[in-house]
Amino acid sequence: MGGYYESDIPTYEEFIANVEAEAKRQLEEAPKQQFVFMVEQYGETAFFRNDEMTVERLKRECVSAEKPFLYCIEHGSRISGITFAEISQSDNGLAVEVNVDNQEMRVYNNDIAESYSFDEIRKENRLDEAKGYIDDFLEKEYGTEPSDDTYKDMYNVPLGYTTLGEDNKYDFSVTADLIDFSVSYTLNDKVIKTENYDSLEDMTENVLSCLNFDDFVAVGSDVVEEYEAKNAENLVKAKKYIDDYIEKEKKYGTVHFDDTYKDMHKVSLGYTSFTIGDNNEYDFSVTADLIDFSVTYTIKGEAIKTNGKIVQTENYDSLEDMTEKLLTYMNFNNFFAL
């Protein structure tokens, strides 16, 4: 048993030489159709078609290169022992030089050269990776391809929109900030939650690589539930202030009130009539909108030139804000003074 025999398996050097020779032969026969090669990318041979190799692809690959190399795009080949000046003279056109020692990549287009540091390329690659996950998510979830509008504002890249709550009265959206690395949840144009990340890589790994619209909706639904519970509590408090105010004003008998809560957009805070000058009569009323958080003052009279009435409205951020700034200290004389 045993003995010596010659192996038919070529050495690594022989294999590379054979690949180069075959690639050269195929390129001469059909330069735009055959496979070409790149060596020493990951310590092994990587194959690409001529029409697949681009500057963008080389950008993605070059930061893993172990040794410097020069790649001629138009001829589809890796070149050693030759300068770019010699390539230009040979009319080879577009080429890419990767200098591992200087951590730099240079793109030559005839006499024009552009340089990119590996750090810049890595940043660009990470951004491309993040966009790739977002593109896949948008196509899978909504059946839509990304457009120019998708990334027109890198601080607010849209990830999803829907309506929530009873009668779909809450507009809910999610956006990603690819510059400052955060994801924001918005309810009726108000940011309700923001998740911050240490880097784009961190954000890509923990969020963008596993985007799920159901997870977004779950966040929004929880917020809506909390919001409605808090709003219900604030509404009880607001009504208590209004009821106390009405009871106090009715004692004077000069202010009248409609059916107070018949329309929550127009809760009557009182109305009266008054006369100015030559028997010019006016009607003055105040209403509160407990849904959209505003108070409206209205004066009507034939002597008013602007369609017979003057209207002034004050807006508030929330029912809680409105209660704190207005409802807690209401006095009809103060309204009338306005």
Tab-separated table of C-alpha atoms in Angstrom:
chain	number	residue	atom	x	y	z
A	1	MET	CA	0.000	0.000	0.000
A	2	GLY	CA	1.082	3.539	-0.462
A	3	GLY	CA	3.664	4.817	-2.831
A	4	TYR	CA	4.278	8.045	-4.670
A	5	TYR	CA	2.121	9.409	-7.459
A	6	GLU	CA	1.862	12.760	-9.222
A	7	SER	CA	-1.225	14.824	-8.416
A	8	ASP	CA	-3.361	16.245	-11.212
A	9	ILE	CA	-4.485	19.084	-8.925
A	10	PRO	CA	-2.671	22.303	-9.941
A	11	THR	CA	-0.972	24.537	-7.429
A	12	TYR	CA	-2.516	27.899	-6.561
A	13	GLU	CA	0.002	29.679	-8.816
A	14	GLU	CA	-0.753	27.309	-11.698
A	15	PHE	CA	-4.487	27.754	-11.165
A	16	ILE	CA	-4.184	31.544	-11.302
A	17	ALA	CA	-2.028	31.376	-14.403
A	18	ASN	CA	-4.584	29.130	-16.106
A	19	VAL	CA	-7.404	31.477	-15.145
A	20	GLU	CA	-5.524	34.463	-16.547
A	21	ALA	CA	-4.720	32.665	-19.787
A	22	GLU	CA	-8.300	31.467	-20.263
A	23	ALA	CA	-9.732	34.871	-19.406
A	24	LYS	CA	-7.392	36.547	-21.874
A	25	ARG	CA	-8.413	34.112	-24.599
A	26	GLN	CA	-12.120	34.577	-23.905
A	27	LEU	CA	-11.782	38.370	-23.731
A	28	GLU	CA	-10.183	38.420	-27.147
A	29	GLU	CA	-13.043	36.356	-28.569
A	30	ALA	CA	-15.964	38.126	-26.874
A	31	PRO	CA	-14.737	41.005	-24.658
A	32	LYS	CA	-18.213	42.058	-23.512
A	33	GLN	CA	-19.650	38.650	-22.702
A	34	GLN	CA	-17.100	36.459	-20.969
A	35	PHE	CA	-16.047	36.158	-17.356
A	36	VAL	CA	-13.104	38.158	-16.014
A	37	PHE	CA	-11.126	37.785	-12.830
A	38	MET	CA	-9.893	39.579	-9.740
A	39	VAL	CA	-7.281	37.949	-7.558
A	40	GLU	CA	-6.357	38.447	-3.853
A	41	GLN	CA	-9.633	40.106	-2.878
A	42	TYR	CA	-10.330	37.748	-0.003
A	43	GLY	CA	-7.303	35.525	-0.432
A	44	GLU	CA	-9.052	33.713	-3.273
A	45	THR	CA	-10.161	34.283	-6.843
A	46	ALA	CA	-13.433	36.162	-7.400
A	47	PHE	CA	-15.213	36.010	-10.761
A	48	PHE	CA	-17.300	38.750	-12.389
A	49	ARG	CA	-18.787	39.291	-15.806
A	50	ASN	CA	-17.498	42.276	-17.746
A	51	ASP	CA	-20.894	43.958	-17.690
A	52	GLU	CA	-21.151	43.430	-13.919
A	53	MET	CA	-17.929	45.163	-12.924
A	54	THR	CA	-18.423	48.853	-12.165
A	55	VAL	CA	-16.694	51.539	-10.135
A	56	GLU	CA	-19.493	51.231	-7.554
A	57	ARG	CA	-18.913	47.513	-7.202
A	58	LEU	CA	-15.181	47.991	-6.857
A	59	LYS	CA	-15.871	50.552	-4.134
A	60	ARG	CA	-17.767	47.913	-2.190
A	61	GLU	CA	-14.998	45.352	-2.667
A	62	CYS	CA	-11.799	47.389	-2.439
A	63	VAL	CA	-11.772	47.984	1.335
A	64	SER	CA	-11.281	44.218	1.790
A	65	ALA	CA	-8.375	43.965	-0.657
A	66	GLU	CA	-5.166	42.547	0.807
A	67	LYS	CA	-2.784	44.005	-1.789
A	68	PRO	CA	-2.787	46.990	-4.152
A	69	PHE	CA	-4.121	46.418	-7.633
A	70	LEU	CA	-5.132	48.258	-10.775
A	71	TYR	CA	-8.343	47.264	-12.551
A	72	CYS	CA	-9.227	48.351	-16.081
A	73	ILE	CA	-13.034	48.623	-16.313
A	74	GLU	CA	-13.444	48.852	-20.074
A	75	HIS	CA	-11.102	45.967	-20.835
A	76	GLY	CA	-12.413	43.994	-17.897
A	77	SER	CA	-9.080	42.905	-16.480
A	78	ARG	CA	-6.801	43.272	-13.514
A	79	ILE	CA	-3.379	44.632	-14.456
A	80	SER	CA	-0.085	44.291	-12.606
A	81	GLY	CA	3.283	45.928	-13.235
A	82	ILE	CA	1.910	48.745	-15.335
A	83	THR	CA	1.286	52.426	-14.646
A	84	PHE	CA	-1.869	54.373	-15.389
A	85	ALA	CA	0.098	56.579	-17.812
A	86	GLU	CA	0.831	53.478	-19.865
A	87	ILE	CA	-2.839	52.485	-19.706
A	88	SER	CA	-3.923	55.923	-20.960
A	89	GLN	CA	-1.514	55.701	-23.838
A	90	SER	CA	-3.055	52.373	-24.736
A	91	ASP	CA	-6.505	53.966	-24.826
A	92	ASN	CA	-7.824	51.759	-22.031
A	93	GLY	CA	-10.004	54.567	-20.634
A	94	LEU	CA	-11.649	53.997	-17.249
A	95	ALA	CA	-9.529	52.330	-14.573
A	96	VAL	CA	-9.490	51.944	-10.796
A	97	GLU	CA	-6.377	51.842	-8.630
A	98	VAL	CA	-6.598	50.468	-5.097
A	99	ASN	CA	-3.747	51.417	-2.782
A	100	VAL	CA	-4.067	49.363	0.386
A	101	ASP	CA	-1.041	50.982	2.036
A	102	ASN	CA	-2.512	54.495	1.687
A	103	GLN	CA	-6.068	53.283	2.329
A	104	GLU	CA	-7.143	55.019	-0.862
A	105	MET	CA	-8.904	54.269	-4.122
A	106	ARG	CA	-8.434	56.366	-7.255
A	107	VAL	CA	-10.726	56.335	-10.270
A	108	TYR	CA	-9.099	57.332	-13.554
A	109	ASN	CA	-11.127	58.442	-16.548
A	110	ASN	CA	-8.500	59.197	-19.189
A	111	ASP	CA	-6.716	62.306	-17.822
A	112	ILE	CA	-9.139	62.937	-14.913
A	113	ALA	CA	-8.602	61.266	-11.539
A	114	GLU	CA	-10.812	61.204	-8.429
A	115	SER	CA	-9.607	59.949	-5.055
A	116	TYR	CA	-11.627	58.307	-2.279
A	117	SER	CA	-10.335	57.348	1.155
A	118	PHE	CA	-11.307	53.942	2.480
A	119	ASP	CA	-13.130	55.699	5.346
A	120	GLU	CA	-15.243	57.617	2.813
A	121	ILE	CA	-15.915	54.438	0.898
A	122	ARG	CA	-16.892	52.530	4.038
A	123	LYS	CA	-19.305	55.343	4.969
A	124	GLU	CA	-20.772	55.275	1.479
A	125	ASN	CA	-21.019	51.484	1.607
A	126	ARG	CA	-22.833	51.595	4.952
A	127	LEU	CA	-25.272	54.153	3.552
A	128	ASP	CA	-25.860	51.990	0.479
A	129	GLU	CA	-26.466	49.001	2.756
A	130	ALA	CA	-28.993	50.977	4.822
A	131	LYS	CA	-30.777	52.157	1.686
A	132	GLY	CA	-30.807	48.602	0.372
A	133	TYR	CA	-32.676	47.341	3.445
A	134	ILE	CA	-35.153	50.225	3.194
A	135	ASP	CA	-35.695	49.598	-0.529
A	136	ASP	CA	-36.355	45.901	0.104
A	137	PHE	CA	-38.776	46.720	2.915
A	138	LEU	CA	-40.762	49.263	0.879
A	139	GLU	CA	-41.065	46.853	-2.047
A	140	LYS	CA	-42.004	43.889	0.149
A	141	GLU	CA	-44.429	45.759	2.434
A	142	TYR	CA	-46.090	48.156	-0.003
A	143	GLY	CA	-45.141	46.838	-3.435
A	144	THR	CA	-43.526	50.170	-4.302
A	145	GLU	CA	-40.054	50.860	-5.613
A	146	PRO	CA	-38.028	53.715	-4.127
A	147	SER	CA	-38.180	57.003	-6.022
A	148	ASP	CA	-36.145	60.198	-6.007
A	149	ASP	CA	-38.488	61.474	-3.281
A	150	THR	CA	-37.636	58.585	-0.942
A	151	TYR	CA	-34.186	59.959	-0.117
A	152	LYS	CA	-34.665	63.651	-0.902
A	153	ASP	CA	-34.473	64.391	2.841
A	154	MET	CA	-31.984	62.062	4.497
A	155	TYR	CA	-33.118	63.304	7.916
A	156	ASN	CA	-36.670	62.059	7.219
A	157	VAL	CA	-36.722	58.944	5.072
A	158	PRO	CA	-40.306	57.581	5.053
A	159	LEU	CA	-40.720	54.024	6.328
A	160	GLY	CA	-44.501	53.855	6.599
A	161	TYR	CA	-47.815	55.624	7.046
A	162	THR	CA	-51.269	54.543	8.214
A	163	THR	CA	-54.249	55.748	10.218
A	164	LEU	CA	-55.075	54.497	13.707
A	165	GLY	CA	-57.845	54.684	16.277
A	166	GLU	CA	-61.607	54.720	15.991
A	167	ASP	CA	-62.751	56.229	12.681
A	168	ASN	CA	-59.058	56.343	11.636
A	169	LYS	CA	-58.729	59.808	13.150
A	170	TYR	CA	-54.998	59.568	13.913
A	171	ASP	CA	-52.401	59.954	11.159
A	172	PHE	CA	-49.418	57.775	12.061
A	173	SER	CA	-46.045	57.719	10.296
A	174	VAL	CA	-42.510	56.420	10.823
A	175	THR	CA	-39.324	57.980	9.446
A	176	ALA	CA	-35.612	57.183	9.592
A	177	ASP	CA	-32.850	59.755	10.032
A	178	LEU	CA	-29.826	58.388	8.140
A	179	ILE	CA	-27.645	61.352	9.139
A	180	ASP	CA	-28.133	61.496	12.923
A	181	PHE	CA	-29.122	57.806	13.233
A	182	SER	CA	-32.636	57.721	14.683
A	183	VAL	CA	-36.152	56.424	13.995
A	184	SER	CA	-39.102	58.707	14.802
A	185	TYR	CA	-42.787	57.917	15.262
A	186	THR	CA	-45.289	60.693	14.522
A	187	LEU	CA	-48.952	60.942	15.482
A	188	ASN	CA	-50.985	63.741	13.876
A	189	ASP	CA	-47.781	65.552	12.883
A	190	LYS	CA	-46.403	65.419	16.433
A	191	VAL	CA	-43.333	63.296	17.235
A	192	ILE	CA	-44.363	60.878	19.968
A	193	LYS	CA	-41.273	58.682	20.169
A	194	THR	CA	-37.668	58.760	18.920
A	195	GLU	CA	-35.186	55.884	19.047
A	196	ASN	CA	-31.531	56.981	18.853
A	197	TYR	CA	-28.557	54.865	17.759
A	198	ASP	CA	-24.787	55.216	18.113
A	199	SER	CA	-24.049	54.948	14.392
A	200	LEU	CA	-25.557	54.086	11.035
A	201	GLU	CA	-24.042	50.631	11.393
A	202	ASP	CA	-25.761	50.202	14.774
A	203	MET	CA	-29.068	51.443	13.371
A	204	THR	CA	-28.804	49.218	10.290
A	205	GLU	CA	-28.042	46.114	12.326
A	206	ASN	CA	-30.739	46.625	14.961
A	207	VAL	CA	-33.558	48.224	12.953
A	208	LEU	CA	-33.178	48.593	9.201
A	209	SER	CA	-32.147	44.985	8.624
A	210	CYS	CA	-35.345	43.728	10.272
A	211	LEU	CA	-38.003	46.334	9.426
A	212	ASN	CA	-41.541	45.171	10.170
A	213	PHE	CA	-44.606	47.357	9.666
A	214	ASP	CA	-46.584	45.446	12.300
A	215	ASP	CA	-43.977	46.502	14.860
A	216	PHE	CA	-44.512	50.133	13.828
A	217	VAL	CA	-48.286	49.808	14.193
A	218	ALA	CA	-47.875	48.214	17.624
A	219	VAL	CA	-45.902	51.260	18.801
A	220	GLY	CA	-48.513	53.620	17.357
A	221	SER	CA	-51.441	51.701	18.831
A	222	ASP	CA	-49.878	51.755	22.301
A	223	VAL	CA	-49.373	55.511	22.048
A	224	VAL	CA	-52.943	56.064	20.825
A	225	GLU	CA	-54.268	54.036	23.763
A	226	GLU	CA	-52.193	56.073	26.226
A	227	TYR	CA	-53.102	59.316	24.498
A	228	GLU	CA	-56.838	58.619	24.546
A	229	ALA	CA	-56.747	57.553	28.208
A	230	LYS	CA	-54.891	60.736	29.142
A	231	ASN	CA	-57.155	62.854	26.941
A	232	ALA	CA	-60.250	61.355	28.576
A	233	GLU	CA	-58.811	62.279	31.965
A	234	ASN	CA	-58.019	65.802	30.742
A	235	LEU	CA	-61.531	66.132	29.282
A	236	VAL	CA	-63.107	65.361	32.646
A	237	LYS	CA	-60.895	68.004	34.237
A	238	ALA	CA	-61.692	70.572	31.506
A	239	LYS	CA	-65.454	70.021	31.864
A	240	LYS	CA	-65.178	70.484	35.617
A	241	TYR	CA	-63.572	73.916	35.139
A	242	ILE	CA	-66.213	74.855	32.535
A	243	ASP	CA	-69.110	73.727	34.751
A	244	ASP	CA	-67.778	75.714	37.721
A	245	TYR	CA	-67.309	78.770	35.502
A	246	ILE	CA	-70.854	78.563	34.076
A	247	GLU	CA	-72.402	78.139	37.512
A	248	LYS	CA	-70.552	81.244	38.735
A	249	GLU	CA	-71.450	83.405	35.692
A	250	LYS	CA	-75.137	82.437	35.770
A	251	LYS	CA	-75.448	84.031	39.201
A	252	TYR	CA	-74.971	87.457	37.618
A	253	GLY	CA	-77.710	86.892	35.035
A	254	THR	CA	-76.009	88.933	32.315
A	255	VAL	CA	-74.417	86.026	30.436
A	256	HIS	CA	-76.326	83.300	28.617
A	257	PHE	CA	-75.259	79.812	27.585
A	258	ASP	CA	-76.355	77.362	24.909
A	259	ASP	CA	-76.566	73.625	25.405
A	260	THR	CA	-72.986	73.403	26.651
A	261	TYR	CA	-71.694	70.054	25.358
A	262	LYS	CA	-74.001	69.499	22.367
A	263	ASP	CA	-71.096	70.123	19.998
A	264	MET	CA	-67.638	69.502	21.467
A	265	HIS	CA	-66.150	71.690	18.732
A	266	LYS	CA	-68.347	74.613	19.894
A	267	VAL	CA	-68.773	74.464	23.645
A	268	SER	CA	-70.559	77.646	24.732
A	269	LEU	CA	-68.589	79.755	27.193
A	270	GLY	CA	-71.241	82.463	27.121
A	271	TYR	CA	-72.849	85.158	24.944
A	272	THR	CA	-74.384	88.564	25.521
A	273	SER	CA	-75.550	91.692	23.687
A	274	PHE	CA	-74.350	95.274	24.026
A	275	THR	CA	-74.891	98.683	22.477
A	276	ILE	CA	-72.281	101.231	21.366
A	277	GLY	CA	-72.767	104.742	20.030
A	278	ASP	CA	-75.995	105.532	18.168
A	279	ASN	CA	-77.858	102.424	19.219
A	280	ASN	CA	-75.538	100.113	17.285
A	281	GLU	CA	-76.264	96.671	18.705
A	282	TYR	CA	-73.741	93.854	18.803
A	283	ASP	CA	-73.760	90.201	19.872
A	284	PHE	CA	-70.648	88.820	21.560
A	285	SER	CA	-70.018	85.087	22.097
A	286	VAL	CA	-67.206	82.796	23.164
A	287	THR	CA	-66.892	79.101	22.247
A	288	ALA	CA	-64.285	76.483	23.082
A	289	ASP	CA	-63.211	73.607	20.823
A	290	LEU	CA	-62.364	70.723	23.148
A	291	ILE	CA	-61.381	68.461	20.222
A	292	ASP	CA	-58.965	70.679	18.302
A	293	PHE	CA	-58.023	72.822	21.317
A	294	SER	CA	-58.973	76.419	20.532
A	295	VAL	CA	-61.204	79.248	21.781
A	296	THR	CA	-63.096	81.553	19.403
A	297	TYR	CA	-64.410	85.068	20.095
A	298	THR	CA	-67.149	86.339	17.758
A	299	ILE	CA	-68.764	89.790	17.485
A	300	LYS	CA	-71.743	90.251	15.187
A	301	GLY	CA	-73.474	93.499	14.228
A	302	GLU	CA	-74.865	95.315	11.215
A	303	ALA	CA	-72.378	98.162	11.729
A	304	ILE	CA	-69.419	95.797	11.201
A	305	LYS	CA	-68.218	96.103	7.621
A	306	THR	CA	-66.419	92.730	7.410
A	307	ASN	CA	-69.431	90.545	6.559
A	308	GLY	CA	-71.188	91.670	9.710
A	309	LYS	CA	-68.845	89.943	12.160
A	310	ILE	CA	-65.367	89.833	13.672
A	311	VAL	CA	-63.793	86.512	14.631
A	312	GLN	CA	-60.637	85.923	16.673
A	313	THR	CA	-59.259	82.462	17.476
A	314	GLU	CA	-56.609	81.316	19.969
A	315	ASN	CA	-55.034	77.886	19.445
A	316	TYR	CA	-53.432	75.563	21.982
A	317	ASP	CA	-51.113	72.570	21.699
A	318	SER	CA	-53.350	70.173	23.597
A	319	LEU	CA	-56.383	70.010	25.865
A	320	GLU	CA	-54.011	69.961	28.813
A	321	ASP	CA	-52.330	73.137	27.526
A	322	MET	CA	-55.715	74.795	26.949
A	323	THR	CA	-56.948	73.871	30.413
A	324	GLU	CA	-53.833	75.202	32.093
A	325	LYS	CA	-53.694	78.513	30.180
A	326	LEU	CA	-57.417	79.323	29.802
A	327	LEU	CA	-60.016	77.139	31.465
A	328	THR	CA	-58.577	77.283	34.967
A	329	TYR	CA	-59.104	81.075	35.338
A	330	MET	CA	-62.072	81.869	33.039
A	331	ASN	CA	-64.016	85.079	33.605
A	332	PHE	CA	-66.535	86.386	31.091
A	333	ASN	CA	-65.572	89.997	31.750
A	334	ASN	CA	-62.019	89.100	30.733
A	335	PHE	CA	-63.356	87.577	27.498
A	336	PHE	CA	-65.451	90.661	26.858
A	337	ALA	CA	-62.465	92.925	27.426
A	338	LEU	CA	-60.688	91.241	24.567
